[in-house]
Structures are given as structure tokens and as C-alpha cells.
PDB file of C-alpha atoms and ligand atoms in Angstrom:
ATOM      1  CA  MET L1095      26.377  -9.204  -5.495  1.00  0.00           C
ATOM      2  CA  ASP L1096      24.518  -8.744  -2.213  1.00  0.00           C
ATOM      3  CA  ILE L1097      21.235  -6.853  -2.434  1.00  0.00           C
ATOM      4  CA  HIS L1098      20.102  -5.780   1.024  1.00  0.00           C
ATOM      5  CA  PHE L1099      16.420  -4.815   1.185  1.00  0.00           C
ATOM      6  CA  LEU L1100      16.101  -1.993   3.689  1.00  0.00           C
ATOM      7  CA  GLY L1101      12.398  -1.274   3.186  1.00  0.00           C
ATOM      8  CA  THR L1102       9.668  -3.216   1.365  1.00  0.00           C
ATOM      9  CA  ALA L1103       6.411  -1.302   1.997  1.00  0.00           C
ATOM     10  CA  ALA L1104       4.442   1.158  -0.074  1.00  0.00           C
ATOM     11  CA  ALA L1105       4.246   4.806   0.993  1.00  0.00           C
ATOM     12  CA  GLU L1106       2.171   4.283   4.143  1.00  0.00           C
ATOM     13  CA  GLY L1107       4.449   1.597   5.648  1.00  0.00           C
ATOM     14  CA  PHE L1108       3.089  -1.610   7.157  1.00  0.00           C
ATOM     15  CA  PRO L1109       1.458  -1.477   9.614  1.00  0.00           C
ATOM     16  CA  ALA L1110       0.596   1.927   8.206  1.00  0.00           C
ATOM     17  CA  LEU L1111       1.423   5.087  10.116  1.00  0.00           C
ATOM     18  CA  PHE L1112      -2.094   6.001  11.227  1.00  0.00           C
ATOM     19  CA  CYS L1113      -4.085   2.941  10.133  1.00  0.00           C
ATOM     20  CA  ARG L1114      -6.343   0.765  12.299  1.00  0.00           C
ATOM     21  CA  CYS L1115      -7.512  -1.595   9.520  1.00  0.00           C
ATOM     22  CA  ALA L1116      -7.655  -5.301  10.318  1.00  0.00           C
ATOM     23  CA  HIS L1117      -4.485  -6.018   8.301  1.00  0.00           C
ATOM     24  CA  CYS L1118      -2.441  -3.355  10.079  1.00  0.00           C
ATOM     25  CA  ARG L1119      -3.749  -4.468  13.482  1.00  0.00           C
ATOM     26  CA  LYS L1120      -2.719  -8.033  12.671  1.00  0.00           C
ATOM     27  CA  ALA L1121       0.730  -6.975  11.491  1.00  0.00           C
ATOM     28  CA  ARG L1122       1.229  -4.973  14.699  1.00  0.00           C
ATOM     29  CA  ARG L1123       0.319  -8.051  16.704  1.00  0.00           C
ATOM     30  CA  LEU L1124       2.509 -10.477  14.696  1.00  0.00           C
ATOM     31  CA  GLY L1125       5.538  -8.204  14.209  1.00  0.00           C
ATOM     32  CA  GLY L1126       8.650  -9.766  12.614  1.00  0.00           C
ATOM     33  CA  ARG L1127       8.647  -9.853   8.811  1.00  0.00           C
ATOM     34  CA  ASN L1128       5.180  -8.311   8.716  1.00  0.00           C
ATOM     35  CA  VAL L1129       6.678  -4.981   9.717  1.00  0.00           C
ATOM     36  CA  ARG L1130       7.700  -3.088   6.590  1.00  0.00           C
ATOM     37  CA  THR L1131       9.244   0.363   6.153  1.00  0.00           C
ATOM     38  CA  ARG L1132       9.487   2.626   3.107  1.00  0.00           C
ATOM     39  CA  SER L1133      11.389   1.144   0.159  1.00  0.00           C
ATOM     40  CA  SER L1134      15.113   1.186  -0.490  1.00  0.00           C
ATOM     41  CA  ALA L1135      17.896  -1.299  -1.175  1.00  0.00           C
ATOM     42  CA  ILE L1136      21.661  -1.238  -0.928  1.00  0.00           C
ATOM     43  CA  VAL L1137      24.046  -3.199  -3.156  1.00  0.00           C
ATOM     44  CA  ASP L1138      27.285  -4.498  -1.622  1.00  0.00           C
ATOM     45  CA  GLY L1139      27.137  -1.728   0.980  1.00  0.00           C
ATOM     46  CA  VAL L1140      28.246   0.963  -1.495  1.00  0.00           C
ATOM     47  CA  LEU L1141      25.446   1.587  -3.995  1.00  0.00           C
ATOM     48  CA  LYS L1142      22.012   2.616  -2.768  1.00  0.00           C
ATOM     49  CA  ILE L1143      18.660   2.995  -4.442  1.00  0.00           C
ATOM     50  CA  ASP L1144      16.303   5.609  -3.005  1.00  0.00           C
ATOM     51  CA  PHE L1145      16.483   7.628   0.163  1.00  0.00           C
ATOM     52  CA  PRO L1146      13.192   7.230   2.042  1.00  0.00           C
ATOM     53  CA  PRO L1147      12.110   8.912   5.277  1.00  0.00           C
ATOM     54  CA  ASP L1148      12.944   5.694   7.148  1.00  0.00           C
ATOM     55  CA  THR L1149      16.664   5.852   6.269  1.00  0.00           C
ATOM     56  CA  LEU L1150      17.826   6.628   9.813  1.00  0.00           C
ATOM     57  CA  LEU L1151      15.776   3.671  11.069  1.00  0.00           C
ATOM     58  CA  HIS L1152      17.384   1.413   8.412  1.00  0.00           C
ATOM     59  CA  VAL L1153      20.888   2.496   9.430  1.00  0.00           C
ATOM     60  CA  LEU L1154      20.189   1.893  13.114  1.00  0.00           C
ATOM     61  CA  ARG L1155      18.229  -1.348  12.630  1.00  0.00           C
ATOM     62  CA  ASP L1156      20.637  -3.071  10.225  1.00  0.00           C
ATOM     63  CA  GLY L1157      23.949  -1.600  11.427  1.00  0.00           C
ATOM     64  CA  ILE L1158      24.754   0.143   8.154  1.00  0.00           C
ATOM     65  CA  ASP L1159      27.692   2.509   7.677  1.00  0.00           C
ATOM     66  CA  LEU L1160      26.005   4.964   5.317  1.00  0.00           C
ATOM     67  CA  ALA L1161      29.314   6.837   4.875  1.00  0.00           C
ATOM     68  CA  LEU L1162      30.489   3.865   2.786  1.00  0.00           C
ATOM     69  CA  VAL L1163      27.747   4.485   0.214  1.00  0.00           C
ATOM     70  CA  SER L1164      29.319   6.409  -2.658  1.00  0.00           C
ATOM     71  CA  ASP L1165      26.468   6.363  -5.163  1.00  0.00           C
ATOM     72  CA  LEU L1166      22.745   6.931  -4.578  1.00  0.00           C
ATOM     73  CA  PHE L1167      20.268   6.433  -7.413  1.00  0.00           C
ATOM     74  CA  ILE L1168      16.801   7.927  -6.931  1.00  0.00           C
ATOM     75  CA  THR L1169      13.845   6.454  -8.818  1.00  0.00           C
ATOM     76  CA  HIS L1170      11.418   9.378  -8.354  1.00  0.00           C
ATOM     77  CA  THR L1171      10.392  12.128  -5.965  1.00  0.00           C
ATOM     78  CA  HIS L1172       7.435  10.508  -4.176  1.00  0.00           C
ATOM     79  CA  MET L1173       7.927  11.008  -0.466  1.00  0.00           C
ATOM     80  CA  ASP L1174       8.428   7.297   0.241  1.00  0.00           C
ATOM     81  CA  HIS L1175      11.476   7.272  -2.083  1.00  0.00           C
ATOM     82  CA  LEU L1176      13.135  10.624  -1.516  1.00  0.00           C
ATOM     83  CA  ARG L1177      13.404  12.493   1.764  1.00  0.00           C
ATOM     84  CA  ALA L1178      15.728  15.122   0.264  1.00  0.00           C
ATOM     85  CA  GLU L1179      16.017  17.150   3.484  1.00  0.00           C
ATOM     86  CA  ASP L1180      17.983  14.317   5.115  1.00  0.00           C
ATOM     87  CA  LEU L1181      20.733  14.702   2.487  1.00  0.00           C
ATOM     88  CA  ALA L1182      21.774  17.806   4.446  1.00  0.00           C
ATOM     89  CA  MET L1183      22.872  15.435   7.230  1.00  0.00           C
ATOM     90  CA  ARG L1184      25.932  14.675   5.080  1.00  0.00           C
ATOM     91  CA  LEU L1185      27.099  18.299   5.193  1.00  0.00           C
ATOM     92  CA  PRO L1186      29.577  19.862   7.677  1.00  0.00           C
ATOM     93  CA  VAL L1187      28.460  20.104  11.300  1.00  0.00           C
ATOM     94  CA  PHE L1188      26.134  17.108  10.818  1.00  0.00           C
ATOM     95  CA  ALA L1189      28.696  14.567   9.491  1.00  0.00           C
ATOM     96  CA  HIS L1190      32.394  14.110  10.288  1.00  0.00           C
ATOM     97  CA  GLY L1191      35.087  11.680   9.150  1.00  0.00           C
ATOM     98  CA  LEU L1192      33.851  11.154   5.581  1.00  0.00           C
ATOM     99  CA  ASP L1193      36.290   9.841   2.968  1.00  0.00           C
ATOM    100  CA  GLY L1194      34.618  11.143  -0.195  1.00  0.00           C
ATOM    101  CA  PRO L1195      31.456  12.535  -1.717  1.00  0.00           C
ATOM    102  CA  LEU L1196      28.051  10.921  -2.017  1.00  0.00           C
ATOM    103  CA  ARG L1197      27.066  11.076  -5.679  1.00  0.00           C
ATOM    104  CA  VAL L1198      23.298  11.397  -6.064  1.00  0.00           C
ATOM    105  CA  TYR L1199      21.627  10.641  -9.393  1.00  0.00           C
ATOM    106  CA  GLY L1200      18.079  11.249 -10.513  1.00  0.00           C
ATOM    107  CA  HIS L1201      16.033  12.798 -13.245  1.00  0.00           C
ATOM    108  CA  ASP L1202      14.908  16.442 -13.450  1.00  0.00           C
ATOM    109  CA  ALA L1203      12.301  16.467 -10.679  1.00  0.00           C
ATOM    110  CA  VAL L1204      14.701  14.643  -8.350  1.00  0.00           C
ATOM    111  CA  VAL L1205      17.489  17.152  -8.974  1.00  0.00           C
ATOM    112  CA  ARG L1206      15.060  20.017  -8.355  1.00  0.00           C
ATOM    113  CA  LYS L1207      13.803  18.521  -5.074  1.00  0.00           C
ATOM    114  CA  CYS L1208      17.386  17.933  -3.872  1.00  0.00           C
ATOM    115  CA  ARG L1209      18.426  21.480  -4.800  1.00  0.00           C
ATOM    116  CA  GLU L1210      15.439  22.908  -2.929  1.00  0.00           C
ATOM    117  CA  ALA L1211      16.473  20.926   0.127  1.00  0.00           C
ATOM    118  CA  VAL L1212      20.259  21.409   0.153  1.00  0.00           C
ATOM    119  CA  GLY L1213      21.063  24.070  -2.463  1.00  0.00           C
ATOM    120  CA  ARG L1214      24.423  23.607  -4.164  1.00  0.00           C
ATOM    121  CA  PRO L1215      26.591  21.978  -1.489  1.00  0.00           C
ATOM    122  CA  ASP L1216      30.337  21.311  -1.607  1.00  0.00           C
ATOM    123  CA  PRO L1217      30.650  18.569  -4.257  1.00  0.00           C
ATOM    124  CA  GLU L1218      33.217  16.881  -2.019  1.00  0.00           C
ATOM    125  CA  ARG L1219      30.310  16.161   0.343  1.00  0.00           C
ATOM    126  CA  LEU L1220      27.336  15.817  -1.976  1.00  0.00           C
ATOM    127  CA  ALA L1221      27.358  15.780  -5.782  1.00  0.00           C
ATOM    128  CA  ILE L1222      23.903  15.879  -7.382  1.00  0.00           C
ATOM    129  CA  SER L1223      23.689  14.884 -11.046  1.00  0.00           C
ATOM    130  CA  ARG L1224      20.891  14.495 -13.529  1.00  0.00           C
ATOM    131  CA  ILE L1225      20.540  11.121 -15.216  1.00  0.00           C
ATOM    132  CA  SER L1226      18.302  10.677 -18.257  1.00  0.00           C
ATOM    133  CA  PRO L1227      16.482   7.588 -19.520  1.00  0.00           C
ATOM    134  CA  PHE L1228      18.889   5.104 -21.178  1.00  0.00           C
ATOM    135  CA  GLN L1229      21.942   6.905 -19.825  1.00  0.00           C
ATOM    136  CA  THR L1230      24.536   4.662 -18.150  1.00  0.00           C
ATOM    137  CA  VAL L1231      26.605   5.815 -15.180  1.00  0.00           C
ATOM    138  CA  ASP L1232      29.881   4.043 -14.420  1.00  0.00           C
ATOM    139  CA  THR L1233      30.342   4.365 -10.647  1.00  0.00           C
ATOM    140  CA  GLY L1234      33.758   2.702 -10.777  1.00  0.00           C
ATOM    141  CA  THR L1235      32.389  -0.512  -9.284  1.00  0.00           C
ATOM    142  CA  ALA L1236      29.095  -0.818 -11.206  1.00  0.00           C
ATOM    143  CA  LYS L1237      27.372   0.307 -14.376  1.00  0.00           C
ATOM    144  CA  VAL L1238      23.887   1.638 -13.772  1.00  0.00           C
ATOM    145  CA  THR L1239      21.482   2.321 -16.634  1.00  0.00           C
ATOM    146  CA  ALA L1240      18.309   4.361 -16.160  1.00  0.00           C
ATOM    147  CA  LEU L1241      15.171   2.975 -17.802  1.00  0.00           C
ATOM    148  CA  PRO L1242      11.767   4.690 -18.021  1.00  0.00           C
ATOM    149  CA  ALA L1243       9.037   3.603 -15.600  1.00  0.00           C
ATOM    150  CA  ASN L1244       5.278   3.954 -16.024  1.00  0.00           C
ATOM    151  CA  HIS L1245       4.326   5.514 -12.720  1.00  0.00           C
ATOM    152  CA  ASP L1246       3.597   9.261 -12.595  1.00  0.00           C
ATOM    153  CA  GLN L1247       2.799  11.316 -15.682  1.00  0.00           C
ATOM    154  CA  ASP L1248       4.049  14.493 -14.002  1.00  0.00           C
ATOM    155  CA  GLU L1249       7.681  13.396 -13.774  1.00  0.00           C
ATOM    156  CA  THR L1250      10.191  11.069 -15.401  1.00  0.00           C
ATOM    157  CA  CYS L1251      10.255   8.135 -13.017  1.00  0.00           C
ATOM    158  CA  LEU L1252      13.210   5.811 -13.506  1.00  0.00           C
ATOM    159  CA  LEU L1253      14.009   2.158 -12.987  1.00  0.00           C
ATOM    160  CA  TYR L1254      17.595   0.926 -12.863  1.00  0.00           C
ATOM    161  CA  LEU L1255      19.565  -1.849 -14.506  1.00  0.00           C
ATOM    162  CA  ILE L1256      22.611  -2.486 -12.316  1.00  0.00           C
ATOM    163  CA  GLU L1257      25.594  -4.420 -13.700  1.00  0.00           C
ATOM    164  CA  LYS L1258      28.383  -5.365 -11.306  1.00  0.00           C
ATOM    165  CA  ASP L1259      30.986  -8.149 -11.175  1.00  0.00           C
ATOM    166  CA  GLY L1260      29.389  -9.875 -14.159  1.00  0.00           C
ATOM    167  CA  LYS L1261      25.916  -9.884 -12.550  1.00  0.00           C
ATOM    168  CA  ARG L1262      22.836  -7.923 -13.603  1.00  0.00           C
ATOM    169  CA  VAL L1263      19.834  -6.874 -11.571  1.00  0.00           C
ATOM    170  CA  PHE L1264      16.772  -4.909 -12.668  1.00  0.00           C
ATOM    171  CA  TYR L1265      15.371  -2.637  -9.948  1.00  0.00           C
ATOM    172  CA  GLY L1266      11.806  -2.329 -11.197  1.00  0.00           C
ATOM    173  CA  HIS L1267       9.742  -0.093  -8.940  1.00  0.00           C
ATOM    174  CA  ASP L1268       7.732   2.031  -8.694  1.00  0.00           C
ATOM    175  CA  THR L1269       5.999   1.235 -11.954  1.00  0.00           C
ATOM    176  CA  GLY L1270       2.893  -0.037 -13.656  1.00  0.00           C
ATOM    177  CA  LEU L1271       3.188  -2.107 -16.810  1.00  0.00           C
ATOM    178  CA  LEU L1272       6.592  -1.430 -18.347  1.00  0.00           C
ATOM    179  CA  PRO L1273       6.920   0.932 -21.334  1.00  0.00           C
ATOM    180  CA  GLU L1274       7.826  -0.806 -24.599  1.00  0.00           C
ATOM    181  CA  GLU L1275      11.126   1.109 -24.801  1.00  0.00           C
ATOM    182  CA  THR L1276      12.081  -0.371 -21.426  1.00  0.00           C
ATOM    183  CA  TRP L1277      11.090  -3.825 -22.660  1.00  0.00           C
ATOM    184  CA  GLU L1278      13.350  -3.388 -25.697  1.00  0.00           C
ATOM    185  CA  ARG L1279      16.344  -2.876 -23.407  1.00  0.00           C
ATOM    186  CA  LEU L1280      15.424  -5.620 -20.947  1.00  0.00           C
ATOM    187  CA  GLU L1281      14.694  -8.233 -23.583  1.00  0.00           C
ATOM    188  CA  THR L1282      18.215  -7.945 -24.955  1.00  0.00           C
ATOM    189  CA  THR L1283      19.946  -8.442 -21.624  1.00  0.00           C
ATOM    190  CA  SER L1284      20.314 -11.386 -19.265  1.00  0.00           C
ATOM    191  CA  LEU L1285      19.254 -10.796 -15.691  1.00  0.00           C
ATOM    192  CA  ASP L1286      20.386 -12.561 -12.539  1.00  0.00           C
ATOM    193  CA  ALA L1287      17.562 -10.886 -10.625  1.00  0.00           C
ATOM    194  CA  ALA L1288      14.449  -8.815 -11.287  1.00  0.00           C
ATOM    195  CA  ILE L1289      12.947  -6.834  -8.406  1.00  0.00           C
ATOM    196  CA  LEU L1290       9.372  -5.825  -9.192  1.00  0.00           C
ATOM    197  CA  ASP L1291       6.605  -3.586  -7.865  1.00  0.00           C
ATOM    198  CA  CYS L1292       3.878  -5.648  -6.164  1.00  0.00           C
ATOM    199  CA  THR L1293       2.021  -2.800  -4.461  1.00  0.00           C
ATOM    200  CA  ASN L1294      -1.432  -4.160  -5.282  1.00  0.00           C
ATOM    201  CA  GLY L1295      -0.900  -7.805  -4.322  1.00  0.00           C
ATOM    202  CA  ASN L1296      -4.081  -9.725  -5.160  1.00  0.00           C
ATOM    203  CA  LEU L1297      -6.095  -6.543  -5.716  1.00  0.00           C
ATOM    204  CA  PRO L1298      -7.077  -5.424  -9.222  1.00  0.00           C
ATOM    205  CA  PHE L1299      -4.474  -3.740 -11.340  1.00  0.00           C
ATOM    206  CA  THR L1300      -4.601   0.071 -11.030  1.00  0.00           C
ATOM    207  CA  GLY L1301      -2.137   1.391 -13.611  1.00  0.00           C
ATOM    208  CA  GLY L1302       0.663   3.124 -11.715  1.00  0.00           C
ATOM    209  CA  HIS L1303       1.658   0.026  -9.761  1.00  0.00           C
ATOM    210  CA  LEU L1304       1.764  -3.724 -10.378  1.00  0.00           C
ATOM    211  CA  ASN L1305      -0.069  -6.598  -8.710  1.00  0.00           C
ATOM    212  CA  ILE L1306       0.854 -10.291  -8.398  1.00  0.00           C
ATOM    213  CA  GLU L1307      -0.701 -11.168 -11.755  1.00  0.00           C
ATOM    214  CA  ALA L1308       1.257  -8.401 -13.490  1.00  0.00           C
ATOM    215  CA  VAL L1309       4.501  -9.474 -11.765  1.00  0.00           C
ATOM    216  CA  ILE L1310       3.958 -13.001 -13.098  1.00  0.00           C
ATOM    217  CA  GLY L1311       3.252 -11.554 -16.547  1.00  0.00           C
ATOM    218  CA  ILE L1312       6.525  -9.596 -16.551  1.00  0.00           C
ATOM    219  CA  ARG L1313       8.413 -12.632 -15.272  1.00  0.00           C
ATOM    220  CA  ASP L1314       6.959 -14.764 -18.081  1.00  0.00           C
ATOM    221  CA  ARG L1315       7.758 -12.223 -20.814  1.00  0.00           C
ATOM    222  CA  LEU L1316      11.345 -11.824 -19.536  1.00  0.00           C
ATOM    223  CA  ALA L1317      11.748 -15.603 -19.445  1.00  0.00           C
ATOM    224  CA  LYS L1318      10.302 -16.002 -22.942  1.00  0.00           C
ATOM    225  CA  ALA L1319      12.801 -13.443 -24.258  1.00  0.00           C
ATOM    226  CA  GLY L1320      15.653 -15.305 -22.560  1.00  0.00           C
ATOM    227  CA  ALA L1321      16.346 -12.402 -20.189  1.00  0.00           C
ATOM    228  CA  LEU L1322      15.691 -14.667 -17.197  1.00  0.00           C
ATOM    229  CA  CYS L1323      17.165 -18.141 -16.893  1.00  0.00           C
ATOM    230  CA  GLY L1324      16.430 -20.980 -14.477  1.00  0.00           C
ATOM    231  CA  ASN L1325      18.783 -19.626 -11.831  1.00  0.00           C
ATOM    232  CA  SER L1326      17.552 -16.031 -12.027  1.00  0.00           C
ATOM    233  CA  LYS L1327      15.691 -14.677  -9.009  1.00  0.00           C
ATOM    234  CA  VAL L1328      12.429 -12.752  -9.195  1.00  0.00           C
ATOM    235  CA  VAL L1329      11.579 -10.654  -6.152  1.00  0.00           C
ATOM    236  CA  ALA L1330       8.304  -8.862  -5.383  1.00  0.00           C
ATOM    237  CA  THR L1331       8.358  -5.818  -3.093  1.00  0.00           C
ATOM    238  CA  HIS L1332       6.712  -2.450  -2.198  1.00  0.00           C
ATOM    239  CA  PHE L1333       3.557  -4.001  -0.702  1.00  0.00           C
ATOM    240  CA  SER L1334       0.532  -1.892   0.290  1.00  0.00           C
ATOM    241  CA  HIS L1335      -1.356  -2.521   3.565  1.00  0.00           C
ATOM    242  CA  ASN L1336      -4.575  -2.605   1.481  1.00  0.00           C
ATOM    243  CA  ILE L1337      -3.662  -6.007   0.012  1.00  0.00           C
ATOM    244  CA  GLY L1338      -4.372  -7.628   3.392  1.00  0.00           C
ATOM    245  CA  LEU L1339      -1.539 -10.135   3.047  1.00  0.00           C
ATOM    246  CA  GLN L1340       0.944 -10.842   5.803  1.00  0.00           C
ATOM    247  CA  HIS L1341       4.442 -12.075   4.961  1.00  0.00           C
ATOM    248  CA  ASP L1342       3.522 -15.769   5.267  1.00  0.00           C
ATOM    249  CA  ASP L1343       0.575 -15.228   2.888  1.00  0.00           C
ATOM    250  CA  LEU L1344       2.845 -13.535   0.341  1.00  0.00           C
ATOM    251  CA  THR L1345       5.482 -16.249   0.673  1.00  0.00           C
ATOM    252  CA  ARG L1346       2.871 -18.948   0.079  1.00  0.00           C
ATOM    253  CA  ILE L1347       1.148 -17.259  -2.882  1.00  0.00           C
ATOM    254  CA  LEU L1348       4.317 -16.041  -4.600  1.00  0.00           C
ATOM    255  CA  GLY L1349       6.215 -19.219  -3.711  1.00  0.00           C
ATOM    256  CA  THR L1350       3.997 -21.293  -5.995  1.00  0.00           C
ATOM    257  CA  GLU L1351       5.388 -19.150  -8.828  1.00  0.00           C
ATOM    258  CA  HIS L1352       8.972 -19.332  -7.479  1.00  0.00           C
ATOM    259  CA  ILE L1353       8.859 -15.597  -6.768  1.00  0.00           C
ATOM    260  CA  ILE L1354      10.487 -14.314  -3.578  1.00  0.00           C
ATOM    261  CA  ALA L1355       8.468 -12.032  -1.273  1.00  0.00           C
ATOM    262  CA  ALA L1356      10.932  -9.419  -0.023  1.00  0.00           C
ATOM    263  CA  TYR L1357      10.989  -8.398   3.628  1.00  0.00           C
ATOM    264  CA  ASP L1358      12.845  -5.704   5.527  1.00  0.00           C
ATOM    265  CA  GLY L1359      16.436  -6.768   6.195  1.00  0.00           C
ATOM    266  CA  MET L1360      16.436  -9.533   3.553  1.00  0.00           C
ATOM    267  CA  VAL L1361      19.768 -10.007   1.773  1.00  0.00           C
ATOM    268  CA  LEU L1362      19.634 -11.562  -1.688  1.00  0.00           C
ATOM    269  CA  THR L1363      22.958 -12.885  -2.954  1.00  0.00           C
ATOM    270  CA  ILE L1364      23.253 -13.403  -6.698  1.00  0.00           C
TER     271      ILE L1364
HETATM  272 ZN1   ZN E 887       6.580   4.052  -3.689  1.00  0.00          ZN
HETATM  273 ZN1   ZN E 888      -4.048  -0.581   7.306  1.00  0.00          ZN
HETATM  274 ZN1   ZN E 889       5.835   6.296  -6.309  1.00  0.00          ZN
END
């Protein structure tokens, strides 16, 4: 399974859209892996998680054929994860030569936001379906199970457990400390990779997002339960500019814990 990280920043991007803080100035100067866009990942070129406002940039930058993506799982409606208006670009006039529909999955607020943006389009182009916590979707190539996050009390934010070709990956952001019901599911599985929210870096824990200490805590609890083995990968992502850490800083700090700092364009093969 190839997991291609398209974006690895928090909502503001890095360097942030309008920001002149010292960290953003430094990232602008250094460029390279310090430049982060809004979060999304794509699995084996056909299964995508989230649809941020930087999607066109991702397609152009990494040479992606987005028409090959058949299934799109949305975690929640925050603007850095769902730019629903761009789904209309898959409809007639805007897109030609498509082989089949894009199936979009999300919970209630996601479905509502998509409907407001594109109405009820031809399901041969765009099929929007509601997925509830603990429901499993069989895409034909993967089984994807929705698990509750702890992120925004005003909507049901989801995390995803993706099983494909005998491999399992947990896509764990955006979230704060995981709900116990999510732990119950995770502790009975075996993961080849866990991708975790690290929005707050070395800053204090704030509740709706994780920091490095909390990522280590989740890694340790998963390992203690046997859900992670020695070969399993743990990846931190969704970094805020406020943490003041460039990619080399993150690699050094997280590396001591054998945790991978994601960067835009990174491909993780498990
Ligand atoms: Zn986010
Ligand atoms: Zn900044
Ligand atoms: Zn969010």
C-alpha cells in the first residue's frame, strides 16, 4: 500500500497564507519540505482522504490523475479538509473522459455541505453517501471503517481505518485524545501504520488537536495493546505554523521516538 501525503499543514498552511511570523518567514526562505499545504492523502492512487482547497495544486504539483480516484472519504467539514464547491468540477462541462463515478463518503454535516455545493448530481459522476461511526464501506479494493474523532462538538468528525491487500492503516486526524469507543476498535486490530494529528507540536495540549507528547502517548498505548508491532510506522502530520518547527526540527525531535514527520509529497509504502 502506497500512502501519498498531498498536504501536511493545519488550516492556515505553512508558511501561512497571510502570516509574517518568524517561523513563516523562515519557511518561506528555506522552501522545500518546510512548505506545507492543507491536509489530504491518497492511497494507491484510487482512494483519497479529504478534499482541501489546495487539491488543484496537489494534482498539478505531484502529477496526479484525479479521475482515477473512485472513492473519497471526508473526515469533517472544516475548510482545510473539504472544499465542497470544487466537487462540481467533476460534473459535465468541467470534466470529460471519466470512466466512472467518484463516490464521496462523510457523516451528516459533510453530506449537507456537499449537497449545498453541488445539489444532487448525476450519480454516474458524483455519488454522495453518508457514513456513520463504525460503519465499514467496501470500495471493491479496500475496506474503510469510520471511527469517531474528538475534534468538534458541533459535528461528527470521523477518522478512518483502511484495510487493503492485507495491510491496515489508521488515518487519525483531525482529533484530540481518542474517544474510548475508538480505542476499543483500534486495540483489537493490528496496524501497519498510524497517521496522527500533531497540530500543536511542542506546544501545550489544547483538546481538539494533538501535540508530540500526545502522539507518543497514543503510539505507546497502541503498542502496549499489540496494535502496533516493531515494523509498524507511526506518522505525525497536520502541523500548525505556531509550533515554530521546520521540517528538520520535526524530523530530529520525532526521530528520537522513531516517528516519521510527514511532508508534502511524501510516499509511505507499507
Ligand atoms: Zn484540519
Ligand atoms: Zn506564521
Ligand atoms: Zn478540523
